[in-house]
Amino acid sequence: MRRILSVLLENEPGALSRIVGLFSQRGYNIETLTVAPTDDPTLSRLTVTTVGDDRVIEQITKQVNKLVDVLKVSDITDGDHIERELMMVKVKADTTALRDELKRLSDIFRGLVVDVTPTTYVIQLVGTSAKLDAFIEALRSEAEIIEVARSGVTGLSRGEKSLRF
Amino acid sequence: MMSGAEMVVRTLTQLGVKHIFGYPGGAVLDIYDALFEASDIEHILVRHEQAAAHMADGYARATGEVGTVLVTSGPGATNTITGIATAYMDSIPMVVLSGQVATSMIGEDAFQECDMVGCSRPVVKHSFLVKKAEDIPTVIAKAYHIAATGRPGPVVVDIPKDIVNPKESHPYIFPDSINMRSYNPTVKGHKGQVKKALQVLLAAKKPVLYLGGGSIAAECSDLITAFAERLNLPVTNTLMGLGAFPGQHKQCLGMLGMHGTVEANKTMHNSDVILALGARFDDRVTNNVKKFCPNATILHVDIDPTSISKTVSADVPIVGSVKQVLSDMIDILDSTGESLEPAAMASWWSEIQVWREQKCLSYAKSDKVIKPQQVVEAMHRVTNGEAYVSSDVGQHQMFAALYYPFNKPRRWINSGGLGTMGFGLPAAMGVKVALPDSVSICITGDGSIQMNIQELSTCMQYGIPVKIISLNNQALGMVRQWQDLIYGGRHSHSYMESLPDFVKLAEAYGHVGIRVSDPSELDEALEKCFSMKDKLVFMDILVDQDEHVYPMQIKFGAMDDMLLGKPKAE
Ligand SMILES: Cc1ncc(C[n+]2csc(CCOP(=O)(O)OP(=O)(O)O)c2C)c(N)n1
């Protein structure tokens, strides 16, 4: 099962490497990882997507929680939540027909063309990972993909539930 | 106002540190210079930094206090890694202060630079890189706090050279208290869970108490004994838990696991309720987890939530200190007066009695060659079972664990989790430094002793008269045993050719060496060894090379699938 873990940790050098190290040391998977300071600059919020059965996820959660720099861990996939990932795709766009088609496709997915040159487009898309995957699939049959940058998943629980210190 | 180097020493003094095990080098010379004046701290100059870590570890295991290590950057620091990992696996409180190159040079591959925080990361409870001199008192105080609380463990404090510059002065502010918003270990078990666990236990027909190293760290052997006696529970200890409950108590079944007794492993396997206190269902205990104790409901108390349901799922998990949980349970028993059903317990004990009568630890003596078991038994006799016994790793370790019953906690000092050969001698030294009036033994083998034998020199310098009992079988005995059992007797590289003359070696270092090979001379030789109170005596005892440690669990089997002796040749 794919899980999204949110982690609140001290915004200090070394804290991130402890988490990443823990995953590799104990043989856990990291599918995506994002991290940035929160509204309180002394804290960072990290989101990691991983796969494992309930037992493995329970161990990961407990092990991460045990790290001295970590304040809180929550598996947001446990309840209703919102997840988003940001992607930028650079595609070949060197004919009018192709440019029209790419614009149309991007509109269907609610993407934005954020950079234009005579031969390329950069399309920005925000959504769930599945939506991003679907967009890439759709693009592939229309145009030549030059490069892709994805941010990794981040997310929040819906409603009152929150991860705060 | 004082320099960073002075702050380090001042902070350690203020924290009550009495002993440091260390070795100097460029990056820590300023700290060493500040130490020159310190009258409240004794520094023991080791001969290898790995041994410094093991000494601090033995010191901590015997006393429960945090052990302290001071080493230089680069090789000094990396030499401690095995010692740190050993302490980490067994949850031993330790602080390692390592020097580091100057902040401005970090990352430049400077002379003796090594990323100690990175190197040690997987084997520490936590680590710090000190950024400014003003932080020194707080960081070091935090390190001791983290090392000693919750599930104890080693903490590294890496100190760059510029931070301790003796030419710069800074205000010294020692923290009044340690508050860390991200670190608050749970001590008190959940009331509802404690109650529930006790109910399950009281309804049991075949209960067993399974004690691990956590029940020693919790400092509550009296409570454990009171609880076990009150409910008449059979008790078994892990290798790390020996002494948490008196080894010679009539309810004690001895050690469980890979080389556990028949009665301990059978009792576990046939139990209906297991109360695990500070134990972690390690693979050397459970054997094949799929076949582990099929009928047992598991009540698991541990201060570390990650230990619970890691390998074996707990039916009633309780996160908390063994001490707190047991005293809560005893309070409930006091108020309700409940107990286990006497008839069921009587029949359970008579079942256990049958396993006991197999006398799985019996062995054949000979008048030609000394049996290793016999040495441990003699050692127990001569020391009245009161010694602190530090062990290396191998057959001798298992013989000591099985044939030297420990009636008190913190007397049995061994590397259980990492299984570090070379641990025994420095650990025994740490014990002797901490408790100078105690009898401190290192039980070892001809392989292990050579992994830190250079410390005989440290013993001479500081007058640390430990007793080394070396069961010399001229082989890496435990490896040889596995080769006998699993590899058709092919002894690939497990024979110790060209052993030194250990008696002469001991003498060369200024100590006493005694060799014994005749069984009839064993007791007298040991008496002599222990009568020389102020001398380090190295007993080179030639023992039967072909002896194996039994019982031994059969790989992939259940807990109680055991060999009780050498399999007969087909
Ligand atoms: C540092 C280290 N290297 C290798 C091993 C693997 N090992 C476990 S027991 C053993 C043999 C120990 O021999 P010795 O110290 O002579 O003790 P004996 O088994 O003969 O009593 C070895 C090599 C280990 N535990 N630690």
Coordinates of N, CA and C in Angstrom, one line a residue, chain B residues 141-325:
Chain B
A141 N 25.3 19.0 27.9 CA 24.2 18.6 28.9 C 23.1 17.8 28.2
K142 N 22.7 18.3 27.1 CA 21.7 17.6 26.3 C 22.1 16.2 26.0
A143 N 23.4 16.1 25.6 CA 23.9 14.8 25.2 C 23.8 13.8 26.3
Y144 N 24.2 14.2 27.5 CA 24.1 13.3 28.7 C 22.6 13.0 29.0
H145 N 21.7 14.0 28.9 CA 20.3 13.8 29.1 C 19.7 12.7 28.2
I146 N 20.0 12.9 26.9 CA 19.5 12.0 25.9 C 20.1 10.6 26.1
A147 N 21.4 10.5 26.4 CA 22.0 9.2 26.6 C 21.4 8.4 27.7
A148 N 21.0 9.1 28.8 CA 20.6 8.4 30.0 C 19.1 8.2 30.1
T149 N 18.2 8.9 29.3 CA 16.8 8.8 29.5 C 16.1 8.0 28.5
G150 N 14.9 7.6 28.7 CA 14.1 6.8 27.7 C 14.8 5.5 27.6
R151 N 14.9 5.0 26.3 CA 15.7 3.9 26.0 C 17.2 4.4 25.9
P152 N 18.0 4.1 26.8 CA 19.4 4.7 26.8 C 20.1 4.4 25.5
G153 N 21.2 5.1 25.3 CA 22.0 4.8 24.1 C 23.2 5.8 24.0
P154 N 24.1 5.6 23.0 CA 25.2 6.4 22.8 C 24.9 7.7 22.1
V155 N 25.5 8.8 22.5 CA 25.4 10.1 21.8 C 26.8 10.6 21.5
V156 N 26.9 11.1 20.3 CA 28.2 11.7 19.8 C 28.1 13.2 19.9
V157 N 29.2 13.8 20.4 CA 29.3 15.3 20.3 C 30.6 15.6 19.6
D158 N 30.4 16.1 18.4 CA 31.6 16.4 17.5 C 32.0 17.9 17.7
I159 N 33.2 18.1 18.1 CA 33.6 19.5 18.5 C 34.7 20.0 17.6
P160 N 34.4 20.9 16.7 CA 35.5 21.5 15.8 C 36.6 22.2 16.6
K161 N 37.8 22.2 16.1 CA 38.9 22.7 16.8 C 38.8 24.2 17.1
D162 N 38.3 25.0 16.2 CA 38.2 26.4 16.4 C 37.2 26.8 17.6
I163 N 36.3 25.9 17.8 CA 35.3 26.1 18.9 C 36.0 26.1 20.3
V164 N 37.1 25.3 20.4 CA 37.7 25.2 21.7 C 39.0 26.0 21.8
N165 N 39.1 26.9 20.9 CA 40.4 27.8 20.9 C 40.6 28.4 22.2
P166 N 41.8 28.1 22.8 CA 42.1 28.6 24.2 C 42.3 30.2 24.2
K167 N 42.5 30.8 23.0 CA 42.8 32.2 23.0 C 41.5 33.0 23.0
E168 N 40.3 32.4 22.8 CA 39.1 33.2 22.8 C 38.3 32.8 24.0
S169 N 37.7 33.9 24.6 CA 36.8 33.7 25.8 C 35.4 34.0 25.5
H170 N 34.5 33.2 26.2 CA 33.1 33.3 26.0 C 32.4 33.2 27.3
P171 N 31.2 33.7 27.4 CA 30.4 33.5 28.7 C 30.1 32.0 28.8
Y172 N 30.2 31.6 30.1 CA 29.8 30.2 30.3 C 28.5 30.1 31.0
I173 N 27.5 29.5 30.3 CA 26.2 29.4 31.0 C 25.7 28.0 31.0
F174 N 25.7 27.4 32.1 CA 25.3 26.0 32.3 C 23.7 26.0 32.4
P175 N 23.1 25.2 31.6 CA 21.6 25.2 31.6 C 21.0 24.7 32.9
D176 N 20.0 25.4 33.4 CA 19.3 25.0 34.7 C 18.6 23.7 34.5
S177 N 18.0 23.5 33.3 CA 17.3 22.3 33.0 C 17.3 22.1 31.5
I178 N 17.0 20.8 31.2 CA 17.0 20.5 29.7 C 15.6 20.3 29.3
N179 N 15.2 21.2 28.3 CA 13.9 21.1 27.7 C 14.1 20.9 26.2
M180 N 13.6 19.8 25.7 CA 13.6 19.6 24.3 C 12.2 19.3 23.8
R181 N 11.6 20.2 23.0 CA 10.2 20.0 22.6 C 10.1 18.7 21.8
S182 N 11.2 18.2 21.1 CA 11.0 17.1 20.3 C 11.4 15.8 21.0
Y183 N 11.8 15.8 22.2 CA 12.3 14.6 22.9 C 11.7 14.5 24.3
N184 N 10.6 13.7 24.4 CA 10.0 13.5 25.7 C 9.6 12.0 25.8
P185 N 10.5 11.1 26.2 CA 10.2 9.7 26.2 C 9.0 9.4 27.2
T186 N 8.2 8.5 26.8 CA 7.1 8.0 27.6 C 7.6 7.1 28.7
V187 N 7.2 7.4 29.9 CA 7.7 6.5 31.0 C 6.5 5.7 31.6
K188 N 5.4 6.4 31.7 CA 4.3 5.8 32.4 C 3.4 5.1 31.4
G189 N 3.2 3.8 31.6 CA 2.3 3.0 30.7 C 0.9 3.4 30.8
H190 N 0.1 3.3 29.7 CA -1.3 3.6 29.6 C -2.1 2.8 30.7
K191 N -2.8 3.4 31.5 CA -3.5 2.8 32.6 C -4.4 1.6 32.2
G192 N -5.2 1.9 31.1 CA -6.1 0.9 30.6 C -5.4 -0.3 30.1
Q193 N -4.3 -0.1 29.4 CA -3.5 -1.2 28.9 C -2.9 -2.0 30.0
V194 N -2.4 -1.3 31.0 CA -1.8 -2.0 32.2 C -2.8 -3.0 32.8
K195 N -4.0 -2.4 33.0 CA -5.1 -3.2 33.6 C -5.5 -4.4 32.7
K196 N -5.6 -4.1 31.4 CA -5.9 -5.2 30.5 C -4.9 -6.3 30.5
A197 N -3.6 -5.9 30.5 CA -2.5 -6.9 30.5 C -2.6 -7.7 31.7
L198 N -2.9 -7.1 32.9 CA -2.9 -7.8 34.1 C -4.1 -8.8 34.1
Q199 N -5.2 -8.4 33.6 CA -6.3 -9.3 33.5 C -6.0 -10.5 32.7
V200 N -5.4 -10.3 31.5 CA -5.0 -11.5 30.7 C -4.1 -12.4 31.5
L201 N -3.1 -11.8 32.1 CA -2.1 -12.6 32.9 C -2.8 -13.4 34.0
L202 N -3.7 -12.7 34.7 CA -4.4 -13.4 35.8 C -5.3 -14.6 35.4
A203 N -5.7 -14.5 34.1 CA -6.5 -15.6 33.6 C -5.7 -16.7 33.0
A204 N -4.4 -16.5 33.0 CA -3.5 -17.5 32.3 C -3.5 -18.9 33.1
K205 N -3.3 -19.9 32.3 CA -3.0 -21.2 33.0 C -1.6 -21.6 32.9
K206 N -0.9 -21.0 31.9 CA 0.5 -21.4 31.6 C 1.3 -20.1 31.3
P207 N 1.4 -19.2 32.3 CA 2.1 -18.0 32.1 C 3.6 -18.1 32.2
V208 N 4.3 -17.1 31.6 CA 5.8 -17.0 31.8 C 6.2 -15.6 31.7
L209 N 7.2 -15.2 32.5 CA 7.8 -13.9 32.6 C 9.1 -13.9 31.8
Y210 N 9.2 -13.1 30.8 CA 10.3 -13.1 29.9 C 11.0 -11.7 30.0
L211 N 12.2 -11.7 30.6 CA 12.9 -10.5 31.0 C 14.1 -10.2 30.1
G212 N 14.1 -9.0 29.5 CA 15.2 -8.6 28.7 C 16.1 -7.5 29.3
G213 N 17.0 -7.0 28.6 CA 17.9 -6.0 29.1 C 17.2 -4.8 29.6
G214 N 16.1 -4.5 29.1 CA 15.3 -3.3 29.6 C 14.9 -3.4 31.0
S215 N 14.8 -4.7 31.5 CA 14.4 -4.8 32.9 C 15.6 -4.6 33.8
I216 N 16.8 -4.6 33.2 CA 17.9 -4.2 34.0 C 18.1 -2.7 34.0
A217 N 17.9 -2.1 32.8 CA 18.0 -0.7 32.7 C 17.0 0.0 33.6
A218 N 15.9 -0.6 33.8 CA 14.8 0.0 34.6 C 15.1 0.0 36.1
E219 N 16.1 -0.6 36.5 CA 16.6 -0.6 37.9 C 15.4 -1.0 38.8
C220 N 14.8 -2.1 38.6 CA 13.7 -2.5 39.5 C 13.7 -4.0 39.8
S221 N 14.9 -4.6 40.0 CA 14.9 -6.0 40.2 C 14.1 -6.4 41.4
D222 N 14.0 -5.6 42.4 CA 13.2 -5.9 43.6 C 11.7 -6.0 43.3
L223 N 11.3 -5.1 42.5 CA 9.9 -5.2 42.0 C 9.6 -6.4 41.2
I224 N 10.5 -6.7 40.3 CA 10.3 -7.9 39.4 C 10.2 -9.1 40.3
T225 N 11.2 -9.2 41.3 CA 11.2 -10.4 42.1 C 9.9 -10.5 43.0
A226 N 9.5 -9.3 43.5 CA 8.2 -9.3 44.3 C 7.0 -9.7 43.5
F227 N 7.0 -9.2 42.3 CA 5.9 -9.5 41.4 C 5.8 -11.0 41.0
A228 N 7.0 -11.5 40.6 CA 7.1 -12.9 40.2 C 6.8 -13.8 41.3
E229 N 7.2 -13.5 42.5 CA 7.0 -14.4 43.7 C 5.5 -14.3 44.0
R230 N 4.9 -13.2 44.0 CA 3.5 -13.0 44.4 C 2.6 -13.9 43.5
L231 N 3.0 -13.9 42.2 CA 2.1 -14.7 41.3 C 2.7 -16.1 41.0
N232 N 3.8 -16.4 41.6 CA 4.4 -17.7 41.4 C 4.8 -18.0 39.9
L233 N 5.2 -17.0 39.2 CA 5.5 -17.1 37.8 C 6.8 -17.7 37.5
P234 N 6.9 -18.6 36.5 CA 8.2 -19.0 36.0 C 8.8 -17.8 35.3
V235 N 10.2 -17.7 35.4 CA 10.9 -16.6 34.9 C 12.0 -17.0 34.0
T236 N 12.1 -16.4 32.9 CA 13.3 -16.7 32.0 C 13.9 -15.3 31.6
N237 N 15.3 -15.3 31.5 CA 16.0 -14.1 31.1 C 16.6 -14.2 29.7
T238 N 16.7 -13.2 29.0 CA 17.5 -13.2 27.8 C 19.0 -13.1 28.2
L239 N 19.9 -13.2 27.2 CA 21.3 -13.0 27.5 C 21.6 -11.6 28.1
M240 N 20.8 -10.6 27.7 CA 20.9 -9.3 28.2 C 20.2 -9.1 29.5
G241 N 19.3 -10.0 29.9 CA 18.5 -9.8 31.1 C 19.0 -10.6 32.3
L242 N 20.1 -11.3 32.1 CA 20.6 -12.2 33.2 C 20.9 -11.3 34.4
G243 N 20.3 -11.7 35.6 CA 20.5 -11.0 36.8 C 19.4 -10.1 37.2
A244 N 18.5 -9.8 36.2 CA 17.3 -9.0 36.5 C 16.4 -9.7 37.5
F245 N 16.5 -11.0 37.5 CA 15.8 -11.9 38.5 C 16.9 -12.8 38.9
P246 N 16.9 -13.2 40.3 CA 18.0 -14.0 40.7 C 18.1 -15.3 40.0
G247 N 19.3 -15.6 39.5 CA 19.6 -16.8 38.7 C 19.4 -18.1 39.5
Q248 N 19.6 -18.0 40.8 CA 19.4 -19.2 41.6 C 18.1 -19.3 42.3
H249 N 17.2 -18.4 42.0 CA 15.8 -18.5 42.5 C 15.1 -19.7 42.0
K250 N 14.2 -20.3 42.9 CA 13.6 -21.5 42.4 C 12.6 -21.3 41.3
Q251 N 12.2 -20.1 41.0 CA 11.3 -19.8 39.9 C 12.1 -19.5 38.6
C252 N 13.4 -19.4 38.7 CA 14.2 -19.1 37.5 C 14.5 -20.3 36.7
L253 N 14.2 -20.1 35.4 CA 14.4 -21.2 34.4 C 15.7 -21.0 33.7
G254 N 16.4 -20.0 33.9 CA 17.7 -19.7 33.2 C 17.4 -19.0 31.9
M255 N 18.4 -18.9 31.1 CA 18.4 -18.2 29.9 C 17.5 -18.9 28.8
L256 N 16.9 -18.1 27.9 CA 16.2 -18.7 26.8 C 16.9 -18.4 25.5
G257 N 16.4 -19.0 24.5 CA 16.9 -18.6 23.1 C 17.8 -19.7 22.5
M258 N 18.7 -19.2 21.6 CA 19.5 -20.1 20.8 C 20.3 -21.1 21.7
H259 N 20.9 -20.6 22.8 CA 21.5 -21.5 23.7 C 20.8 -21.6 25.1
G260 N 19.5 -21.4 25.0 CA 18.7 -21.4 26.2 C 18.6 -22.8 26.8
T261 N 18.1 -22.9 28.0 CA 17.9 -24.2 28.7 C 16.6 -24.8 28.1
V262 N 16.5 -26.1 28.3 CA 15.3 -26.8 27.8 C 14.1 -26.3 28.6
E263 N 14.3 -26.1 29.9 CA 13.1 -25.7 30.6 C 12.6 -24.3 30.2
A264 N 13.6 -23.4 29.9 CA 13.2 -22.0 29.5 C 12.5 -22.1 28.1
N265 N 13.1 -22.7 27.2 CA 12.5 -22.7 25.8 C 11.2 -23.5 25.8
K266 N 11.1 -24.6 26.5 CA 9.9 -25.4 26.5 C 8.8 -24.6 27.2
T267 N 9.1 -23.9 28.3 CA 8.1 -23.2 29.0 C 7.6 -22.0 28.1
M268 N 8.5 -21.4 27.4 CA 8.0 -20.3 26.5 C 7.1 -20.9 25.4
H269 N 7.6 -22.0 24.8 CA 6.9 -22.6 23.6 C 5.5 -23.0 24.0
N270 N 5.3 -23.6 25.2 CA 4.1 -24.1 25.7 C 3.2 -23.2 26.5
S271 N 3.7 -22.0 26.6 CA 2.9 -21.0 27.5 C 1.6 -20.5 26.8
D272 N 0.7 -20.0 27.6 CA -0.5 -19.4 27.0 C -0.4 -17.9 27.2
V273 N 0.4 -17.4 28.1 CA 0.5 -15.9 28.2 C 2.0 -15.6 28.5
I274 N 2.6 -14.7 27.6 CA 4.0 -14.3 27.9 C 3.9 -12.8 28.3
L275 N 4.5 -12.5 29.5 CA 4.6 -11.1 29.8 C 6.1 -10.8 29.6
A276 N 6.3 -10.0 28.5 CA 7.7 -9.6 28.2 C 8.0 -8.2 28.7
L277 N 9.1 -8.2 29.5 CA 9.4 -6.9 30.1 C 10.8 -6.4 29.6
G278 N 10.8 -5.4 28.8 CA 12.1 -4.8 28.3 C 12.9 -5.8 27.5
A279 N 12.1 -6.6 26.7 CA 12.8 -7.6 25.9 C 12.3 -7.3 24.4
R280 N 13.1 -7.8 23.4 CA 12.7 -7.3 22.1 C 12.5 -8.4 21.1
F281 N 12.2 -9.6 21.5 CA 11.9 -10.8 20.6 C 12.9 -10.8 19.5
D282 N 14.2 -10.8 19.9 CA 15.3 -10.9 19.0 C 15.4 -12.3 18.3
D283 N 16.0 -12.3 17.1 CA 16.0 -13.6 16.4 C 16.8 -14.6 17.1
R284 N 17.7 -14.3 18.0 CA 18.5 -15.2 18.8 C 17.6 -15.8 19.9
V285 N 16.5 -15.2 20.1 CA 15.5 -15.8 21.1 C 14.4 -16.6 20.4
T286 N 13.8 -16.0 19.4 CA 12.6 -16.6 18.9 C 12.8 -17.8 18.0
N287 N 14.0 -17.9 17.4 CA 14.2 -18.8 16.3 C 13.3 -18.5 15.2
N288 N 12.6 -19.4 14.6 CA 11.7 -19.0 13.5 C 10.4 -18.3 14.0
V289 N 10.3 -17.1 13.7 CA 9.1 -16.3 14.2 C 7.8 -16.9 13.8
K290 N 7.8 -17.6 12.7 CA 6.5 -18.2 12.3 C 6.1 -19.3 13.2
K291 N 7.0 -19.9 13.8 CA 6.7 -21.1 14.7 C 6.8 -20.7 16.2
F292 N 6.9 -19.4 16.4 CA 7.2 -18.9 17.8 C 5.9 -19.0 18.7
C293 N 6.1 -19.7 19.8 CA 5.1 -19.8 20.8 C 3.6 -19.7 20.3
P294 N 3.2 -20.8 19.6 CA 1.9 -20.8 18.9 C 0.6 -20.5 19.8
N295 N 0.7 -20.8 21.0 CA -0.5 -20.6 21.8 C -0.5 -19.4 22.7
A296 N 0.5 -18.6 22.6 CA 0.7 -17.5 23.6 C 0.1 -16.2 23.2
T297 N -0.6 -15.6 24.2 CA -1.0 -14.2 24.1 C 0.2 -13.4 24.6
I298 N 0.5 -12.4 23.8 CA 1.8 -11.6 24.2 C 1.5 -10.3 24.8
L299 N 1.9 -10.1 26.0 CA 1.8 -8.8 26.7 C 3.2 -8.2 26.7
H300 N 3.4 -7.1 26.1 CA 4.7 -6.6 25.8 C 4.9 -5.2 26.4
V301 N 5.8 -5.1 27.4 CA 6.1 -3.8 28.0 C 7.5 -3.3 27.6
D302 N 7.6 -2.2 27.0 CA 8.9 -1.6 26.6 C 8.8 -0.1 26.5
I303 N 9.9 0.5 26.9 CA 10.0 2.0 26.9 C 10.1 2.5 25.5
D304 N 10.5 1.6 24.6 CA 10.7 2.0 23.2 C 9.6 1.4 22.3
P305 N 8.7 2.3 21.8 CA 7.6 1.8 21.0 C 8.0 1.0 19.8
T306 N 9.2 1.3 19.2 CA 9.7 0.5 18.0 C 10.0 -0.9 18.3
S307 N 10.2 -1.2 19.6 CA 10.5 -2.6 20.0 C 9.3 -3.5 20.0
I308 N 8.2 -2.8 20.1 CA 6.9 -3.5 20.2 C 6.3 -3.9 18.8
S309 N 6.0 -5.1 18.7 CA 5.4 -5.6 17.4 C 6.4 -5.4 16.2
K310 N 7.7 -5.4 16.5 CA 8.7 -5.3 15.4 C 8.9 -6.7 14.7
T311 N 9.1 -7.7 15.5 CA 9.3 -9.1 14.9 C 8.1 -10.0 15.3
V312 N 7.6 -9.8 16.5 CA 6.5 -10.6 16.9 C 5.4 -9.7 17.4
S313 N 4.1 -9.8 16.9 CA 3.1 -8.9 17.2 C 2.7 -9.0 18.7
A314 N 2.5 -7.9 19.3 CA 2.0 -7.9 20.7 C 0.5 -7.9 20.8
D315 N -0.1 -8.7 21.6 CA -1.6 -8.6 21.8 C -2.0 -7.5 22.7
V316 N -1.2 -7.2 23.7 CA -1.4 -6.1 24.6 C -0.1 -5.3 24.7
P317 N 0.1 -4.3 23.8 CA 1.3 -3.5 23.9 C 1.2 -2.4 25.0
I318 N 2.3 -2.2 25.7 CA 2.3 -1.1 26.7 C 3.7 -0.4 26.6
V319 N 3.6 0.9 26.2 CA 4.8 1.7 26.1 C 5.0 2.3 27.5
G320 N 6.1 2.0 28.1 CA 6.4 2.6 29.4 C 7.6 1.9 30.0
S321 N 8.1 2.5 31.2 CA 9.2 1.9 31.8 C 8.7 0.6 32.6
V322 N 9.5 -0.4 32.6 CA 9.2 -1.6 33.3 C 8.8 -1.3 34.8
K323 N 9.6 -0.4 35.3 CA 9.4 -0.1 36.8 C 8.0 0.5 37.0
Q324 N 7.7 1.5 36.2 CA 6.4 2.1 36.4 C 5.2 1.1 36.2
V325 N 5.3 0.4 35.1 CA 4.2 -0.6 34.8 C 4.1 -1.6 35.9

